[in-house]
């Protein structure tokens, strides 16, 4: 069978191969990219879905508008309002089948083969593959402890004139980093100056541990005239409520939203109305603030425990910025004291010791840093985190 | 904003424009392509979703495998077994976000720009647009009262050497037709002879009114050596249980299934596990046979009522094959007695009389027959059908 040429642009994920090793009994995994199932508000979702089926069985079970189920769009617009996004109408967003589909729709809608797209180095692995399937040539913009380096980003925009720039500015996967306020404004200025679309992927922004992060790039667009027309923002219920619902959303300028909706019509017609009606009832019931408070508290403890254990067990052989939110520690092996400096090699040794994480190299679309690694603190409790990091110490 | 070149291959659906007129008060609609909400087994789905959340909250709410939720794959493999498909393992199918996504994944996996795909004339509108978005050049194969004309199909395959042939052999949208047994076998022989993939889209096969239709092309592949390797089969819960779940599936040769799974990973990661676990519990509870019996009975009555009313009210100004299943009457204006012969003109007059249907021309990828129209008998009860067809008589 002869497949489409676009498949030559992607490879089976290196991470998938690694995941096959995770079945080993007794392994402590820091490798996942998912939230802790124990944190799901099962009772709240049970009530929400029962209510959806009782109050609006037609809406929850019938075909729905491609743009999304209106009661959910209303709830999401209000939810974004609580996060500083002004003047957003329900019509200003579409519901997507997880925010992964928002990325797919952006690719389908915008990328012609050979088009350039700038992403952070490192960035979300499925973004790289998703855009490459549409023929994108990806350009890697370097980051530091304050997120993407906007001076470098400007040079890359000026040189490559990309179709768009894709950023995960808040506790991104894998970097866990936070783009600071000054740079967020700079990104908005670049959008206007170069008339370049900025895609802000924001599945983790609600998962902050202490003080709230700076407003999203979308929320800040009010302060930079003309910038709102160059921002697409992707949100998701997956990290705070449940990935299994597959409910995400995209906010974008009207013309882009209309084209993405047309593409979505032929991708999956619409997102499950059953899941959408459940999410709408959940938000309407007002349970989200308590759920967020709980999730933040638990992840904050785990992040702290992992940071402390890493410093204690691995010392100067590893460096990282202590995460202020999200699910990940992004770390770099320093090689101090002649210790292992290669993420792949370290991952292999770690598996032998009964602990898993993901080496960082695959997260770069170009110029991978082989000394990097991603550790998730989301799914193991504090005791398992301490034990797992102790095993990492042995593996080192 | 500059969009991807592929968007130039599609247009906003003509049907969408028509649907905007359906808001007119008092209108009787035969225009929809959806099942009747009143037929949804709300109680059964309520129980199934509650059970899914009670018994396996992790599985129902967490990220899941891209291939699908295993308990559902097991149920679906067994369900296909009851329909004569032998030797299907759960690993032989993937779950898709409605069968629309199966079409999208086939497009993404197989179609390079300029590739040819043969479809029936007429065929499902969203198929045409979906494949065109991937750059397919569509070839139209003519049908008659026994489905696609296989002698014509063979000529087209030999001439165009298509990437694949897409058929809706059983009560298809819009034709409502049934490919007979002899032609089904001929299609399988053509698949082997020309080493050409046949895509069998089968969302309506369970909706038969009296005797069961011939086995699916997939089920018949046992009888034609070597043909199973050239069949992809798309199924769906949408027409028999609930479209809102967005649960479909695709059965295909292993290599194609693996590539489609990779594409799905970057399309939406996986189909809602919440919807999948609900569907799995529903099938496990054994409610499907009773639901199917009920749905078949109601639609059979409506189909009969519509057929009789059409013959009575429109007489020889219209011709059609009485449907033996599905949701649609596909009809042709004959112009007898100097009556209107154009489907678009008739649709405009019908709206004025308070009744809506869809003109047939947009369902053809080439050489549209302007005299055709599609009438759905699914969502109006018998009295409304009779009143609606009487209005059609006036409009004529």
CSV table of N, CA and C in Angstrom, one decimal, chain A residues 69-159:
chain,number,residue,atom,x,y,z
A,69,UNK,N,-21.0,23.3,21.5
A,69,UNK,CA,-22.3,23.3,22.2
A,69,UNK,C,-22.4,24.7,22.9
A,70,UNK,N,-23.5,25.4,22.5
A,70,UNK,CA,-23.5,26.8,23.0
A,70,UNK,C,-23.4,27.0,24.5
A,71,UNK,N,-24.2,26.2,25.3
A,71,UNK,CA,-24.0,26.4,26.7
A,71,UNK,C,-22.5,26.2,27.2
A,72,UNK,N,-21.8,25.4,26.6
A,72,UNK,CA,-20.4,25.2,26.9
A,72,UNK,C,-19.6,26.5,26.5
A,73,UNK,N,-19.9,26.9,25.3
A,73,UNK,CA,-19.2,28.1,24.8
A,73,UNK,C,-19.4,29.3,25.7
A,74,UNK,N,-20.6,29.4,26.2
A,74,UNK,CA,-20.9,30.5,27.2
A,74,UNK,C,-20.1,30.3,28.4
A,75,UNK,N,-20.1,29.1,29.0
A,75,UNK,CA,-19.3,28.9,30.2
A,75,UNK,C,-17.8,29.1,30.0
A,76,UNK,N,-17.3,28.7,28.8
A,76,UNK,CA,-15.9,28.9,28.6
A,76,UNK,C,-15.5,30.4,28.4
A,77,UNK,N,-16.4,31.1,27.7
A,77,UNK,CA,-16.2,32.6,27.6
A,77,UNK,C,-16.1,33.2,28.9
A,78,UNK,N,-17.1,32.8,29.8
A,78,UNK,CA,-17.1,33.4,31.2
A,78,UNK,C,-15.8,33.0,31.9
A,79,UNK,N,-15.4,31.7,31.8
A,79,UNK,CA,-14.2,31.2,32.4
A,79,UNK,C,-13.0,32.0,32.0
A,80,UNK,N,-12.9,32.3,30.7
A,80,UNK,CA,-11.8,33.1,30.2
A,80,UNK,C,-11.8,34.5,30.8
A,81,UNK,N,-13.1,35.0,31.0
A,81,UNK,CA,-13.3,36.3,31.6
A,81,UNK,C,-12.7,36.4,33.0
A,82,UNK,N,-12.8,35.3,33.7
A,82,UNK,CA,-12.2,35.3,35.1
A,82,UNK,C,-10.7,35.3,35.0
A,83,UNK,N,-10.2,35.0,33.9
A,83,UNK,CA,-8.7,35.0,33.7
A,83,UNK,C,-8.2,36.2,33.0
A,84,UNK,N,-9.0,37.3,33.0
A,84,UNK,CA,-8.5,38.5,32.5
A,84,UNK,C,-8.7,38.8,31.0
A,85,UNK,N,-9.4,37.9,30.3
A,85,UNK,CA,-9.7,38.1,28.9
A,85,UNK,C,-11.0,38.9,28.7
A,86,UNK,N,-10.8,40.1,28.2
A,86,UNK,CA,-12.0,41.0,28.2
A,86,UNK,C,-12.7,40.9,26.8
A,87,UNK,N,-14.0,41.1,26.9
A,87,UNK,CA,-14.8,41.2,25.7
A,87,UNK,C,-14.9,40.0,24.8
A,88,UNK,N,-14.8,38.8,25.4
A,88,UNK,CA,-14.8,37.6,24.7
A,88,UNK,C,-16.3,37.1,24.6
A,89,UNK,N,-16.9,37.0,23.5
A,89,UNK,CA,-18.2,36.4,23.3
A,89,UNK,C,-18.1,34.9,23.1
A,90,UNK,N,-19.2,34.2,23.4
A,90,UNK,CA,-19.1,32.7,23.1
A,90,UNK,C,-18.8,32.5,21.6
A,91,UNK,N,-19.2,33.4,20.7
A,91,UNK,CA,-18.9,33.2,19.3
A,91,UNK,C,-17.4,33.4,19.0
A,92,UNK,N,-16.7,33.9,19.9
A,92,UNK,CA,-15.3,34.1,19.7
A,92,UNK,C,-14.4,32.9,20.0
A,93,UNK,N,-15.0,31.8,20.3
A,93,UNK,CA,-14.2,30.6,20.5
A,93,UNK,C,-15.0,29.4,19.9
A,94,UNK,N,-14.2,28.4,19.5
A,94,UNK,CA,-14.8,27.1,19.1
A,94,UNK,C,-14.3,26.0,20.1
A,95,UNK,N,-15.1,25.0,20.3
A,95,UNK,CA,-14.7,23.9,21.1
A,95,UNK,C,-14.0,22.9,20.2
A,96,UNK,N,-12.9,22.3,20.7
A,96,UNK,CA,-12.1,21.4,20.0
A,96,UNK,C,-12.0,20.1,20.7
A,97,UNK,N,-11.7,19.0,20.0
A,97,UNK,CA,-11.6,17.7,20.6
A,97,UNK,C,-10.2,17.6,21.3
A,98,UNK,N,-10.1,18.2,22.5
A,98,UNK,CA,-8.8,18.4,23.2
A,98,UNK,C,-8.1,19.5,22.5
A,99,UNK,N,-7.1,20.1,23.2
A,99,UNK,CA,-6.4,21.1,22.5
A,99,UNK,C,-5.5,20.6,21.4
A,100,UNK,N,-5.2,19.2,21.4
A,100,UNK,CA,-4.5,18.6,20.3
A,100,UNK,C,-5.2,18.9,19.0
A,101,UNK,N,-6.5,18.9,19.0
A,101,UNK,CA,-7.2,19.1,17.8
A,101,UNK,C,-7.1,20.6,17.3
A,102,UNK,N,-7.0,21.5,18.3
A,102,UNK,CA,-6.8,22.9,17.9
A,102,UNK,C,-5.5,23.0,17.1
A,103,UNK,N,-4.4,22.3,17.6
A,103,UNK,CA,-3.2,22.3,16.9
A,103,UNK,C,-3.4,21.8,15.5
A,104,UNK,N,-4.1,20.6,15.4
A,104,UNK,CA,-4.3,20.0,14.1
A,104,UNK,C,-5.1,21.0,13.1
A,105,UNK,N,-6.1,21.7,13.7
A,105,UNK,CA,-6.9,22.6,12.9
A,105,UNK,C,-6.0,23.8,12.4
A,106,UNK,N,-5.1,24.2,13.3
A,106,UNK,CA,-4.2,25.3,12.9
A,106,UNK,C,-3.3,24.9,11.7
A,107,UNK,N,-2.8,23.6,11.9
A,107,UNK,CA,-2.0,23.1,10.8
A,107,UNK,C,-2.8,23.0,9.5
A,108,UNK,N,-4.0,22.4,9.6
A,108,UNK,CA,-4.8,22.2,8.4
A,108,UNK,C,-5.2,23.5,7.7
A,109,UNK,N,-5.5,24.5,8.6
A,109,UNK,CA,-6.0,25.8,8.1
A,109,UNK,C,-4.9,26.7,7.5
A,110,UNK,N,-3.7,26.6,8.1
A,110,UNK,CA,-2.7,27.6,7.8
A,110,UNK,C,-1.5,27.1,7.1
A,111,UNK,N,-1.1,25.8,7.3
A,111,UNK,CA,0.2,25.4,6.8
A,111,UNK,C,0.2,24.8,5.4
A,112,UNK,N,0.8,25.4,4.5
A,112,UNK,CA,1.1,24.8,3.2
A,112,UNK,C,2.5,24.1,3.3
A,113,UNK,N,2.7,23.0,2.5
A,113,UNK,CA,4.0,22.4,2.6
A,113,UNK,C,5.1,23.4,2.3
A,114,UNK,N,6.1,23.4,3.2
A,114,UNK,CA,7.2,24.3,3.0
A,114,UNK,C,7.1,25.6,3.9
A,115,UNK,N,5.9,25.8,4.4
A,115,UNK,CA,5.7,27.0,5.3
A,115,UNK,C,6.6,26.8,6.5
A,116,UNK,N,7.0,28.0,7.0
A,116,UNK,CA,7.8,27.9,8.2
A,116,UNK,C,7.0,28.3,9.5
A,117,UNK,N,7.3,27.5,10.6
A,117,UNK,CA,6.6,27.8,11.8
A,117,UNK,C,7.7,27.8,12.9
A,118,UNK,N,7.7,28.9,13.7
A,118,UNK,CA,8.7,28.9,14.8
A,118,UNK,C,8.1,28.3,16.1
A,119,UNK,N,8.8,27.5,16.7
A,119,UNK,CA,8.4,26.9,18.0
A,119,UNK,C,9.5,27.1,19.0
A,120,UNK,N,9.2,26.9,20.3
A,120,UNK,CA,10.3,26.9,21.3
A,120,UNK,C,11.1,25.7,21.2
A,121,UNK,N,12.4,25.8,21.5
A,121,UNK,CA,13.3,24.7,21.7
A,121,UNK,C,13.7,24.6,23.1
A,122,UNK,N,13.0,23.6,23.9
A,122,UNK,CA,12.2,22.5,23.5
A,122,UNK,C,10.7,22.9,23.4
A,123,UNK,N,9.9,22.1,22.8
A,123,UNK,CA,8.5,22.3,22.7
A,123,UNK,C,7.7,20.9,22.8
A,124,UNK,N,6.4,21.0,22.8
A,124,UNK,CA,5.6,19.8,22.9
A,124,UNK,C,5.8,18.9,21.7
A,125,UNK,N,6.1,17.7,22.0
A,125,UNK,CA,6.4,16.7,21.0
A,125,UNK,C,5.3,16.5,19.9
A,126,UNK,N,4.1,16.4,20.4
A,126,UNK,CA,3.0,16.2,19.4
A,126,UNK,C,2.7,17.4,18.6
A,127,UNK,N,3.2,18.6,19.0
A,127,UNK,CA,3.1,19.8,18.2
A,127,UNK,C,4.0,19.7,17.0
A,128,UNK,N,5.3,19.2,17.3
A,128,UNK,CA,6.3,19.1,16.2
A,128,UNK,C,5.7,18.2,15.1
A,129,UNK,N,5.2,17.0,15.6
A,129,UNK,CA,4.8,16.0,14.6
A,129,UNK,C,3.5,16.5,13.8
A,130,UNK,N,2.6,17.1,14.6
A,130,UNK,CA,1.4,17.6,14.0
A,130,UNK,C,1.6,18.5,12.9
A,131,UNK,N,2.5,19.5,13.1
A,131,UNK,CA,2.7,20.5,12.1
A,131,UNK,C,3.6,20.0,11.0
A,132,UNK,N,4.5,19.0,11.3
A,132,UNK,CA,5.3,18.4,10.2
A,132,UNK,C,4.4,17.6,9.2
A,133,UNK,N,3.3,17.0,9.8
A,133,UNK,CA,2.4,16.3,8.9
A,133,UNK,C,1.8,17.2,7.9
A,134,UNK,N,1.7,18.5,8.2
A,134,UNK,CA,1.1,19.4,7.2
A,134,UNK,C,2.3,20.0,6.3
A,135,UNK,N,3.5,19.5,6.5
A,135,UNK,CA,4.6,20.0,5.7
A,135,UNK,C,5.3,21.2,6.2
A,136,UNK,N,5.1,21.5,7.5
A,136,UNK,CA,5.8,22.7,8.0
A,136,UNK,C,7.3,22.5,8.2
A,137,UNK,N,8.0,23.5,7.9
A,137,UNK,CA,9.4,23.5,8.3
A,137,UNK,C,9.6,24.2,9.6
A,138,UNK,N,10.0,23.5,10.6
A,138,UNK,CA,10.0,24.1,12.0
A,138,UNK,C,11.3,24.8,12.3
A,139,UNK,N,11.2,25.9,12.9
A,139,UNK,CA,12.4,26.7,13.3
A,139,UNK,C,12.4,26.8,14.9
A,140,UNK,N,13.5,26.5,15.5
A,140,UNK,CA,13.6,26.4,16.9
A,140,UNK,C,14.1,27.7,17.5
A,141,UNK,N,13.3,28.3,18.4
A,141,UNK,CA,13.6,29.5,19.1
A,141,UNK,C,14.1,29.2,20.6
A,142,UNK,N,15.3,29.6,20.9
A,142,UNK,CA,15.8,29.2,22.2
A,142,UNK,C,15.1,29.8,23.4
A,143,UNK,N,15.1,29.1,24.5
A,143,UNK,CA,14.5,29.6,25.8
A,143,UNK,C,15.6,29.7,26.9
A,144,UNK,N,15.2,30.5,27.9
A,144,UNK,CA,16.0,30.5,29.1
A,144,UNK,C,15.0,30.4,30.3
A,145,UNK,N,15.5,30.7,31.5
A,145,UNK,CA,14.7,30.6,32.7
A,145,UNK,C,13.4,31.5,32.7
A,146,UNK,N,13.4,32.5,31.8
A,146,UNK,CA,12.2,33.3,31.6
A,146,UNK,C,11.4,33.1,30.4
A,147,UNK,N,11.5,31.9,29.8
A,147,UNK,CA,10.8,31.6,28.6
A,147,UNK,C,11.5,31.9,27.3
A,148,UNK,N,10.8,32.0,26.2
A,148,UNK,CA,11.5,32.2,25.0
A,148,UNK,C,12.3,33.5,25.0
A,149,UNK,N,13.5,33.5,24.4
A,149,UNK,CA,14.3,34.7,24.4
A,149,UNK,C,13.7,35.6,23.2
A,150,UNK,N,13.1,36.7,23.6
A,150,UNK,CA,12.4,37.5,22.6
A,150,UNK,C,13.3,38.2,21.6
A,151,UNK,N,14.5,38.5,22.0
A,151,UNK,CA,15.4,39.1,21.1
A,151,UNK,C,15.8,38.1,20.0
A,152,UNK,N,16.0,36.9,20.4
A,152,UNK,CA,16.3,35.8,19.4
A,152,UNK,C,15.1,35.6,18.5
A,153,UNK,N,14.0,35.6,19.2
A,153,UNK,CA,12.7,35.3,18.5
A,153,UNK,C,12.5,36.4,17.4
A,154,UNK,N,12.8,37.6,17.7
A,154,UNK,CA,12.6,38.7,16.7
A,154,UNK,C,13.5,38.4,15.5
A,155,UNK,N,14.7,38.1,15.8
A,155,UNK,CA,15.6,37.8,14.6
A,155,UNK,C,15.1,36.7,13.8
A,156,UNK,N,14.6,35.6,14.4
A,156,UNK,CA,14.1,34.5,13.6
A,156,UNK,C,12.8,34.9,12.8
A,157,UNK,N,12.0,35.7,13.4
A,157,UNK,CA,10.8,36.1,12.7
A,157,UNK,C,11.2,36.9,11.5
A,158,UNK,N,12.1,37.9,11.7
A,158,UNK,CA,12.5,38.7,10.6
A,158,UNK,C,13.2,37.9,9.5
A,159,UNK,N,14.0,36.9,9.9
A,159,UNK,CA,14.7,36.1,8.9
A,159,UNK,C,13.7,35.2,8.2
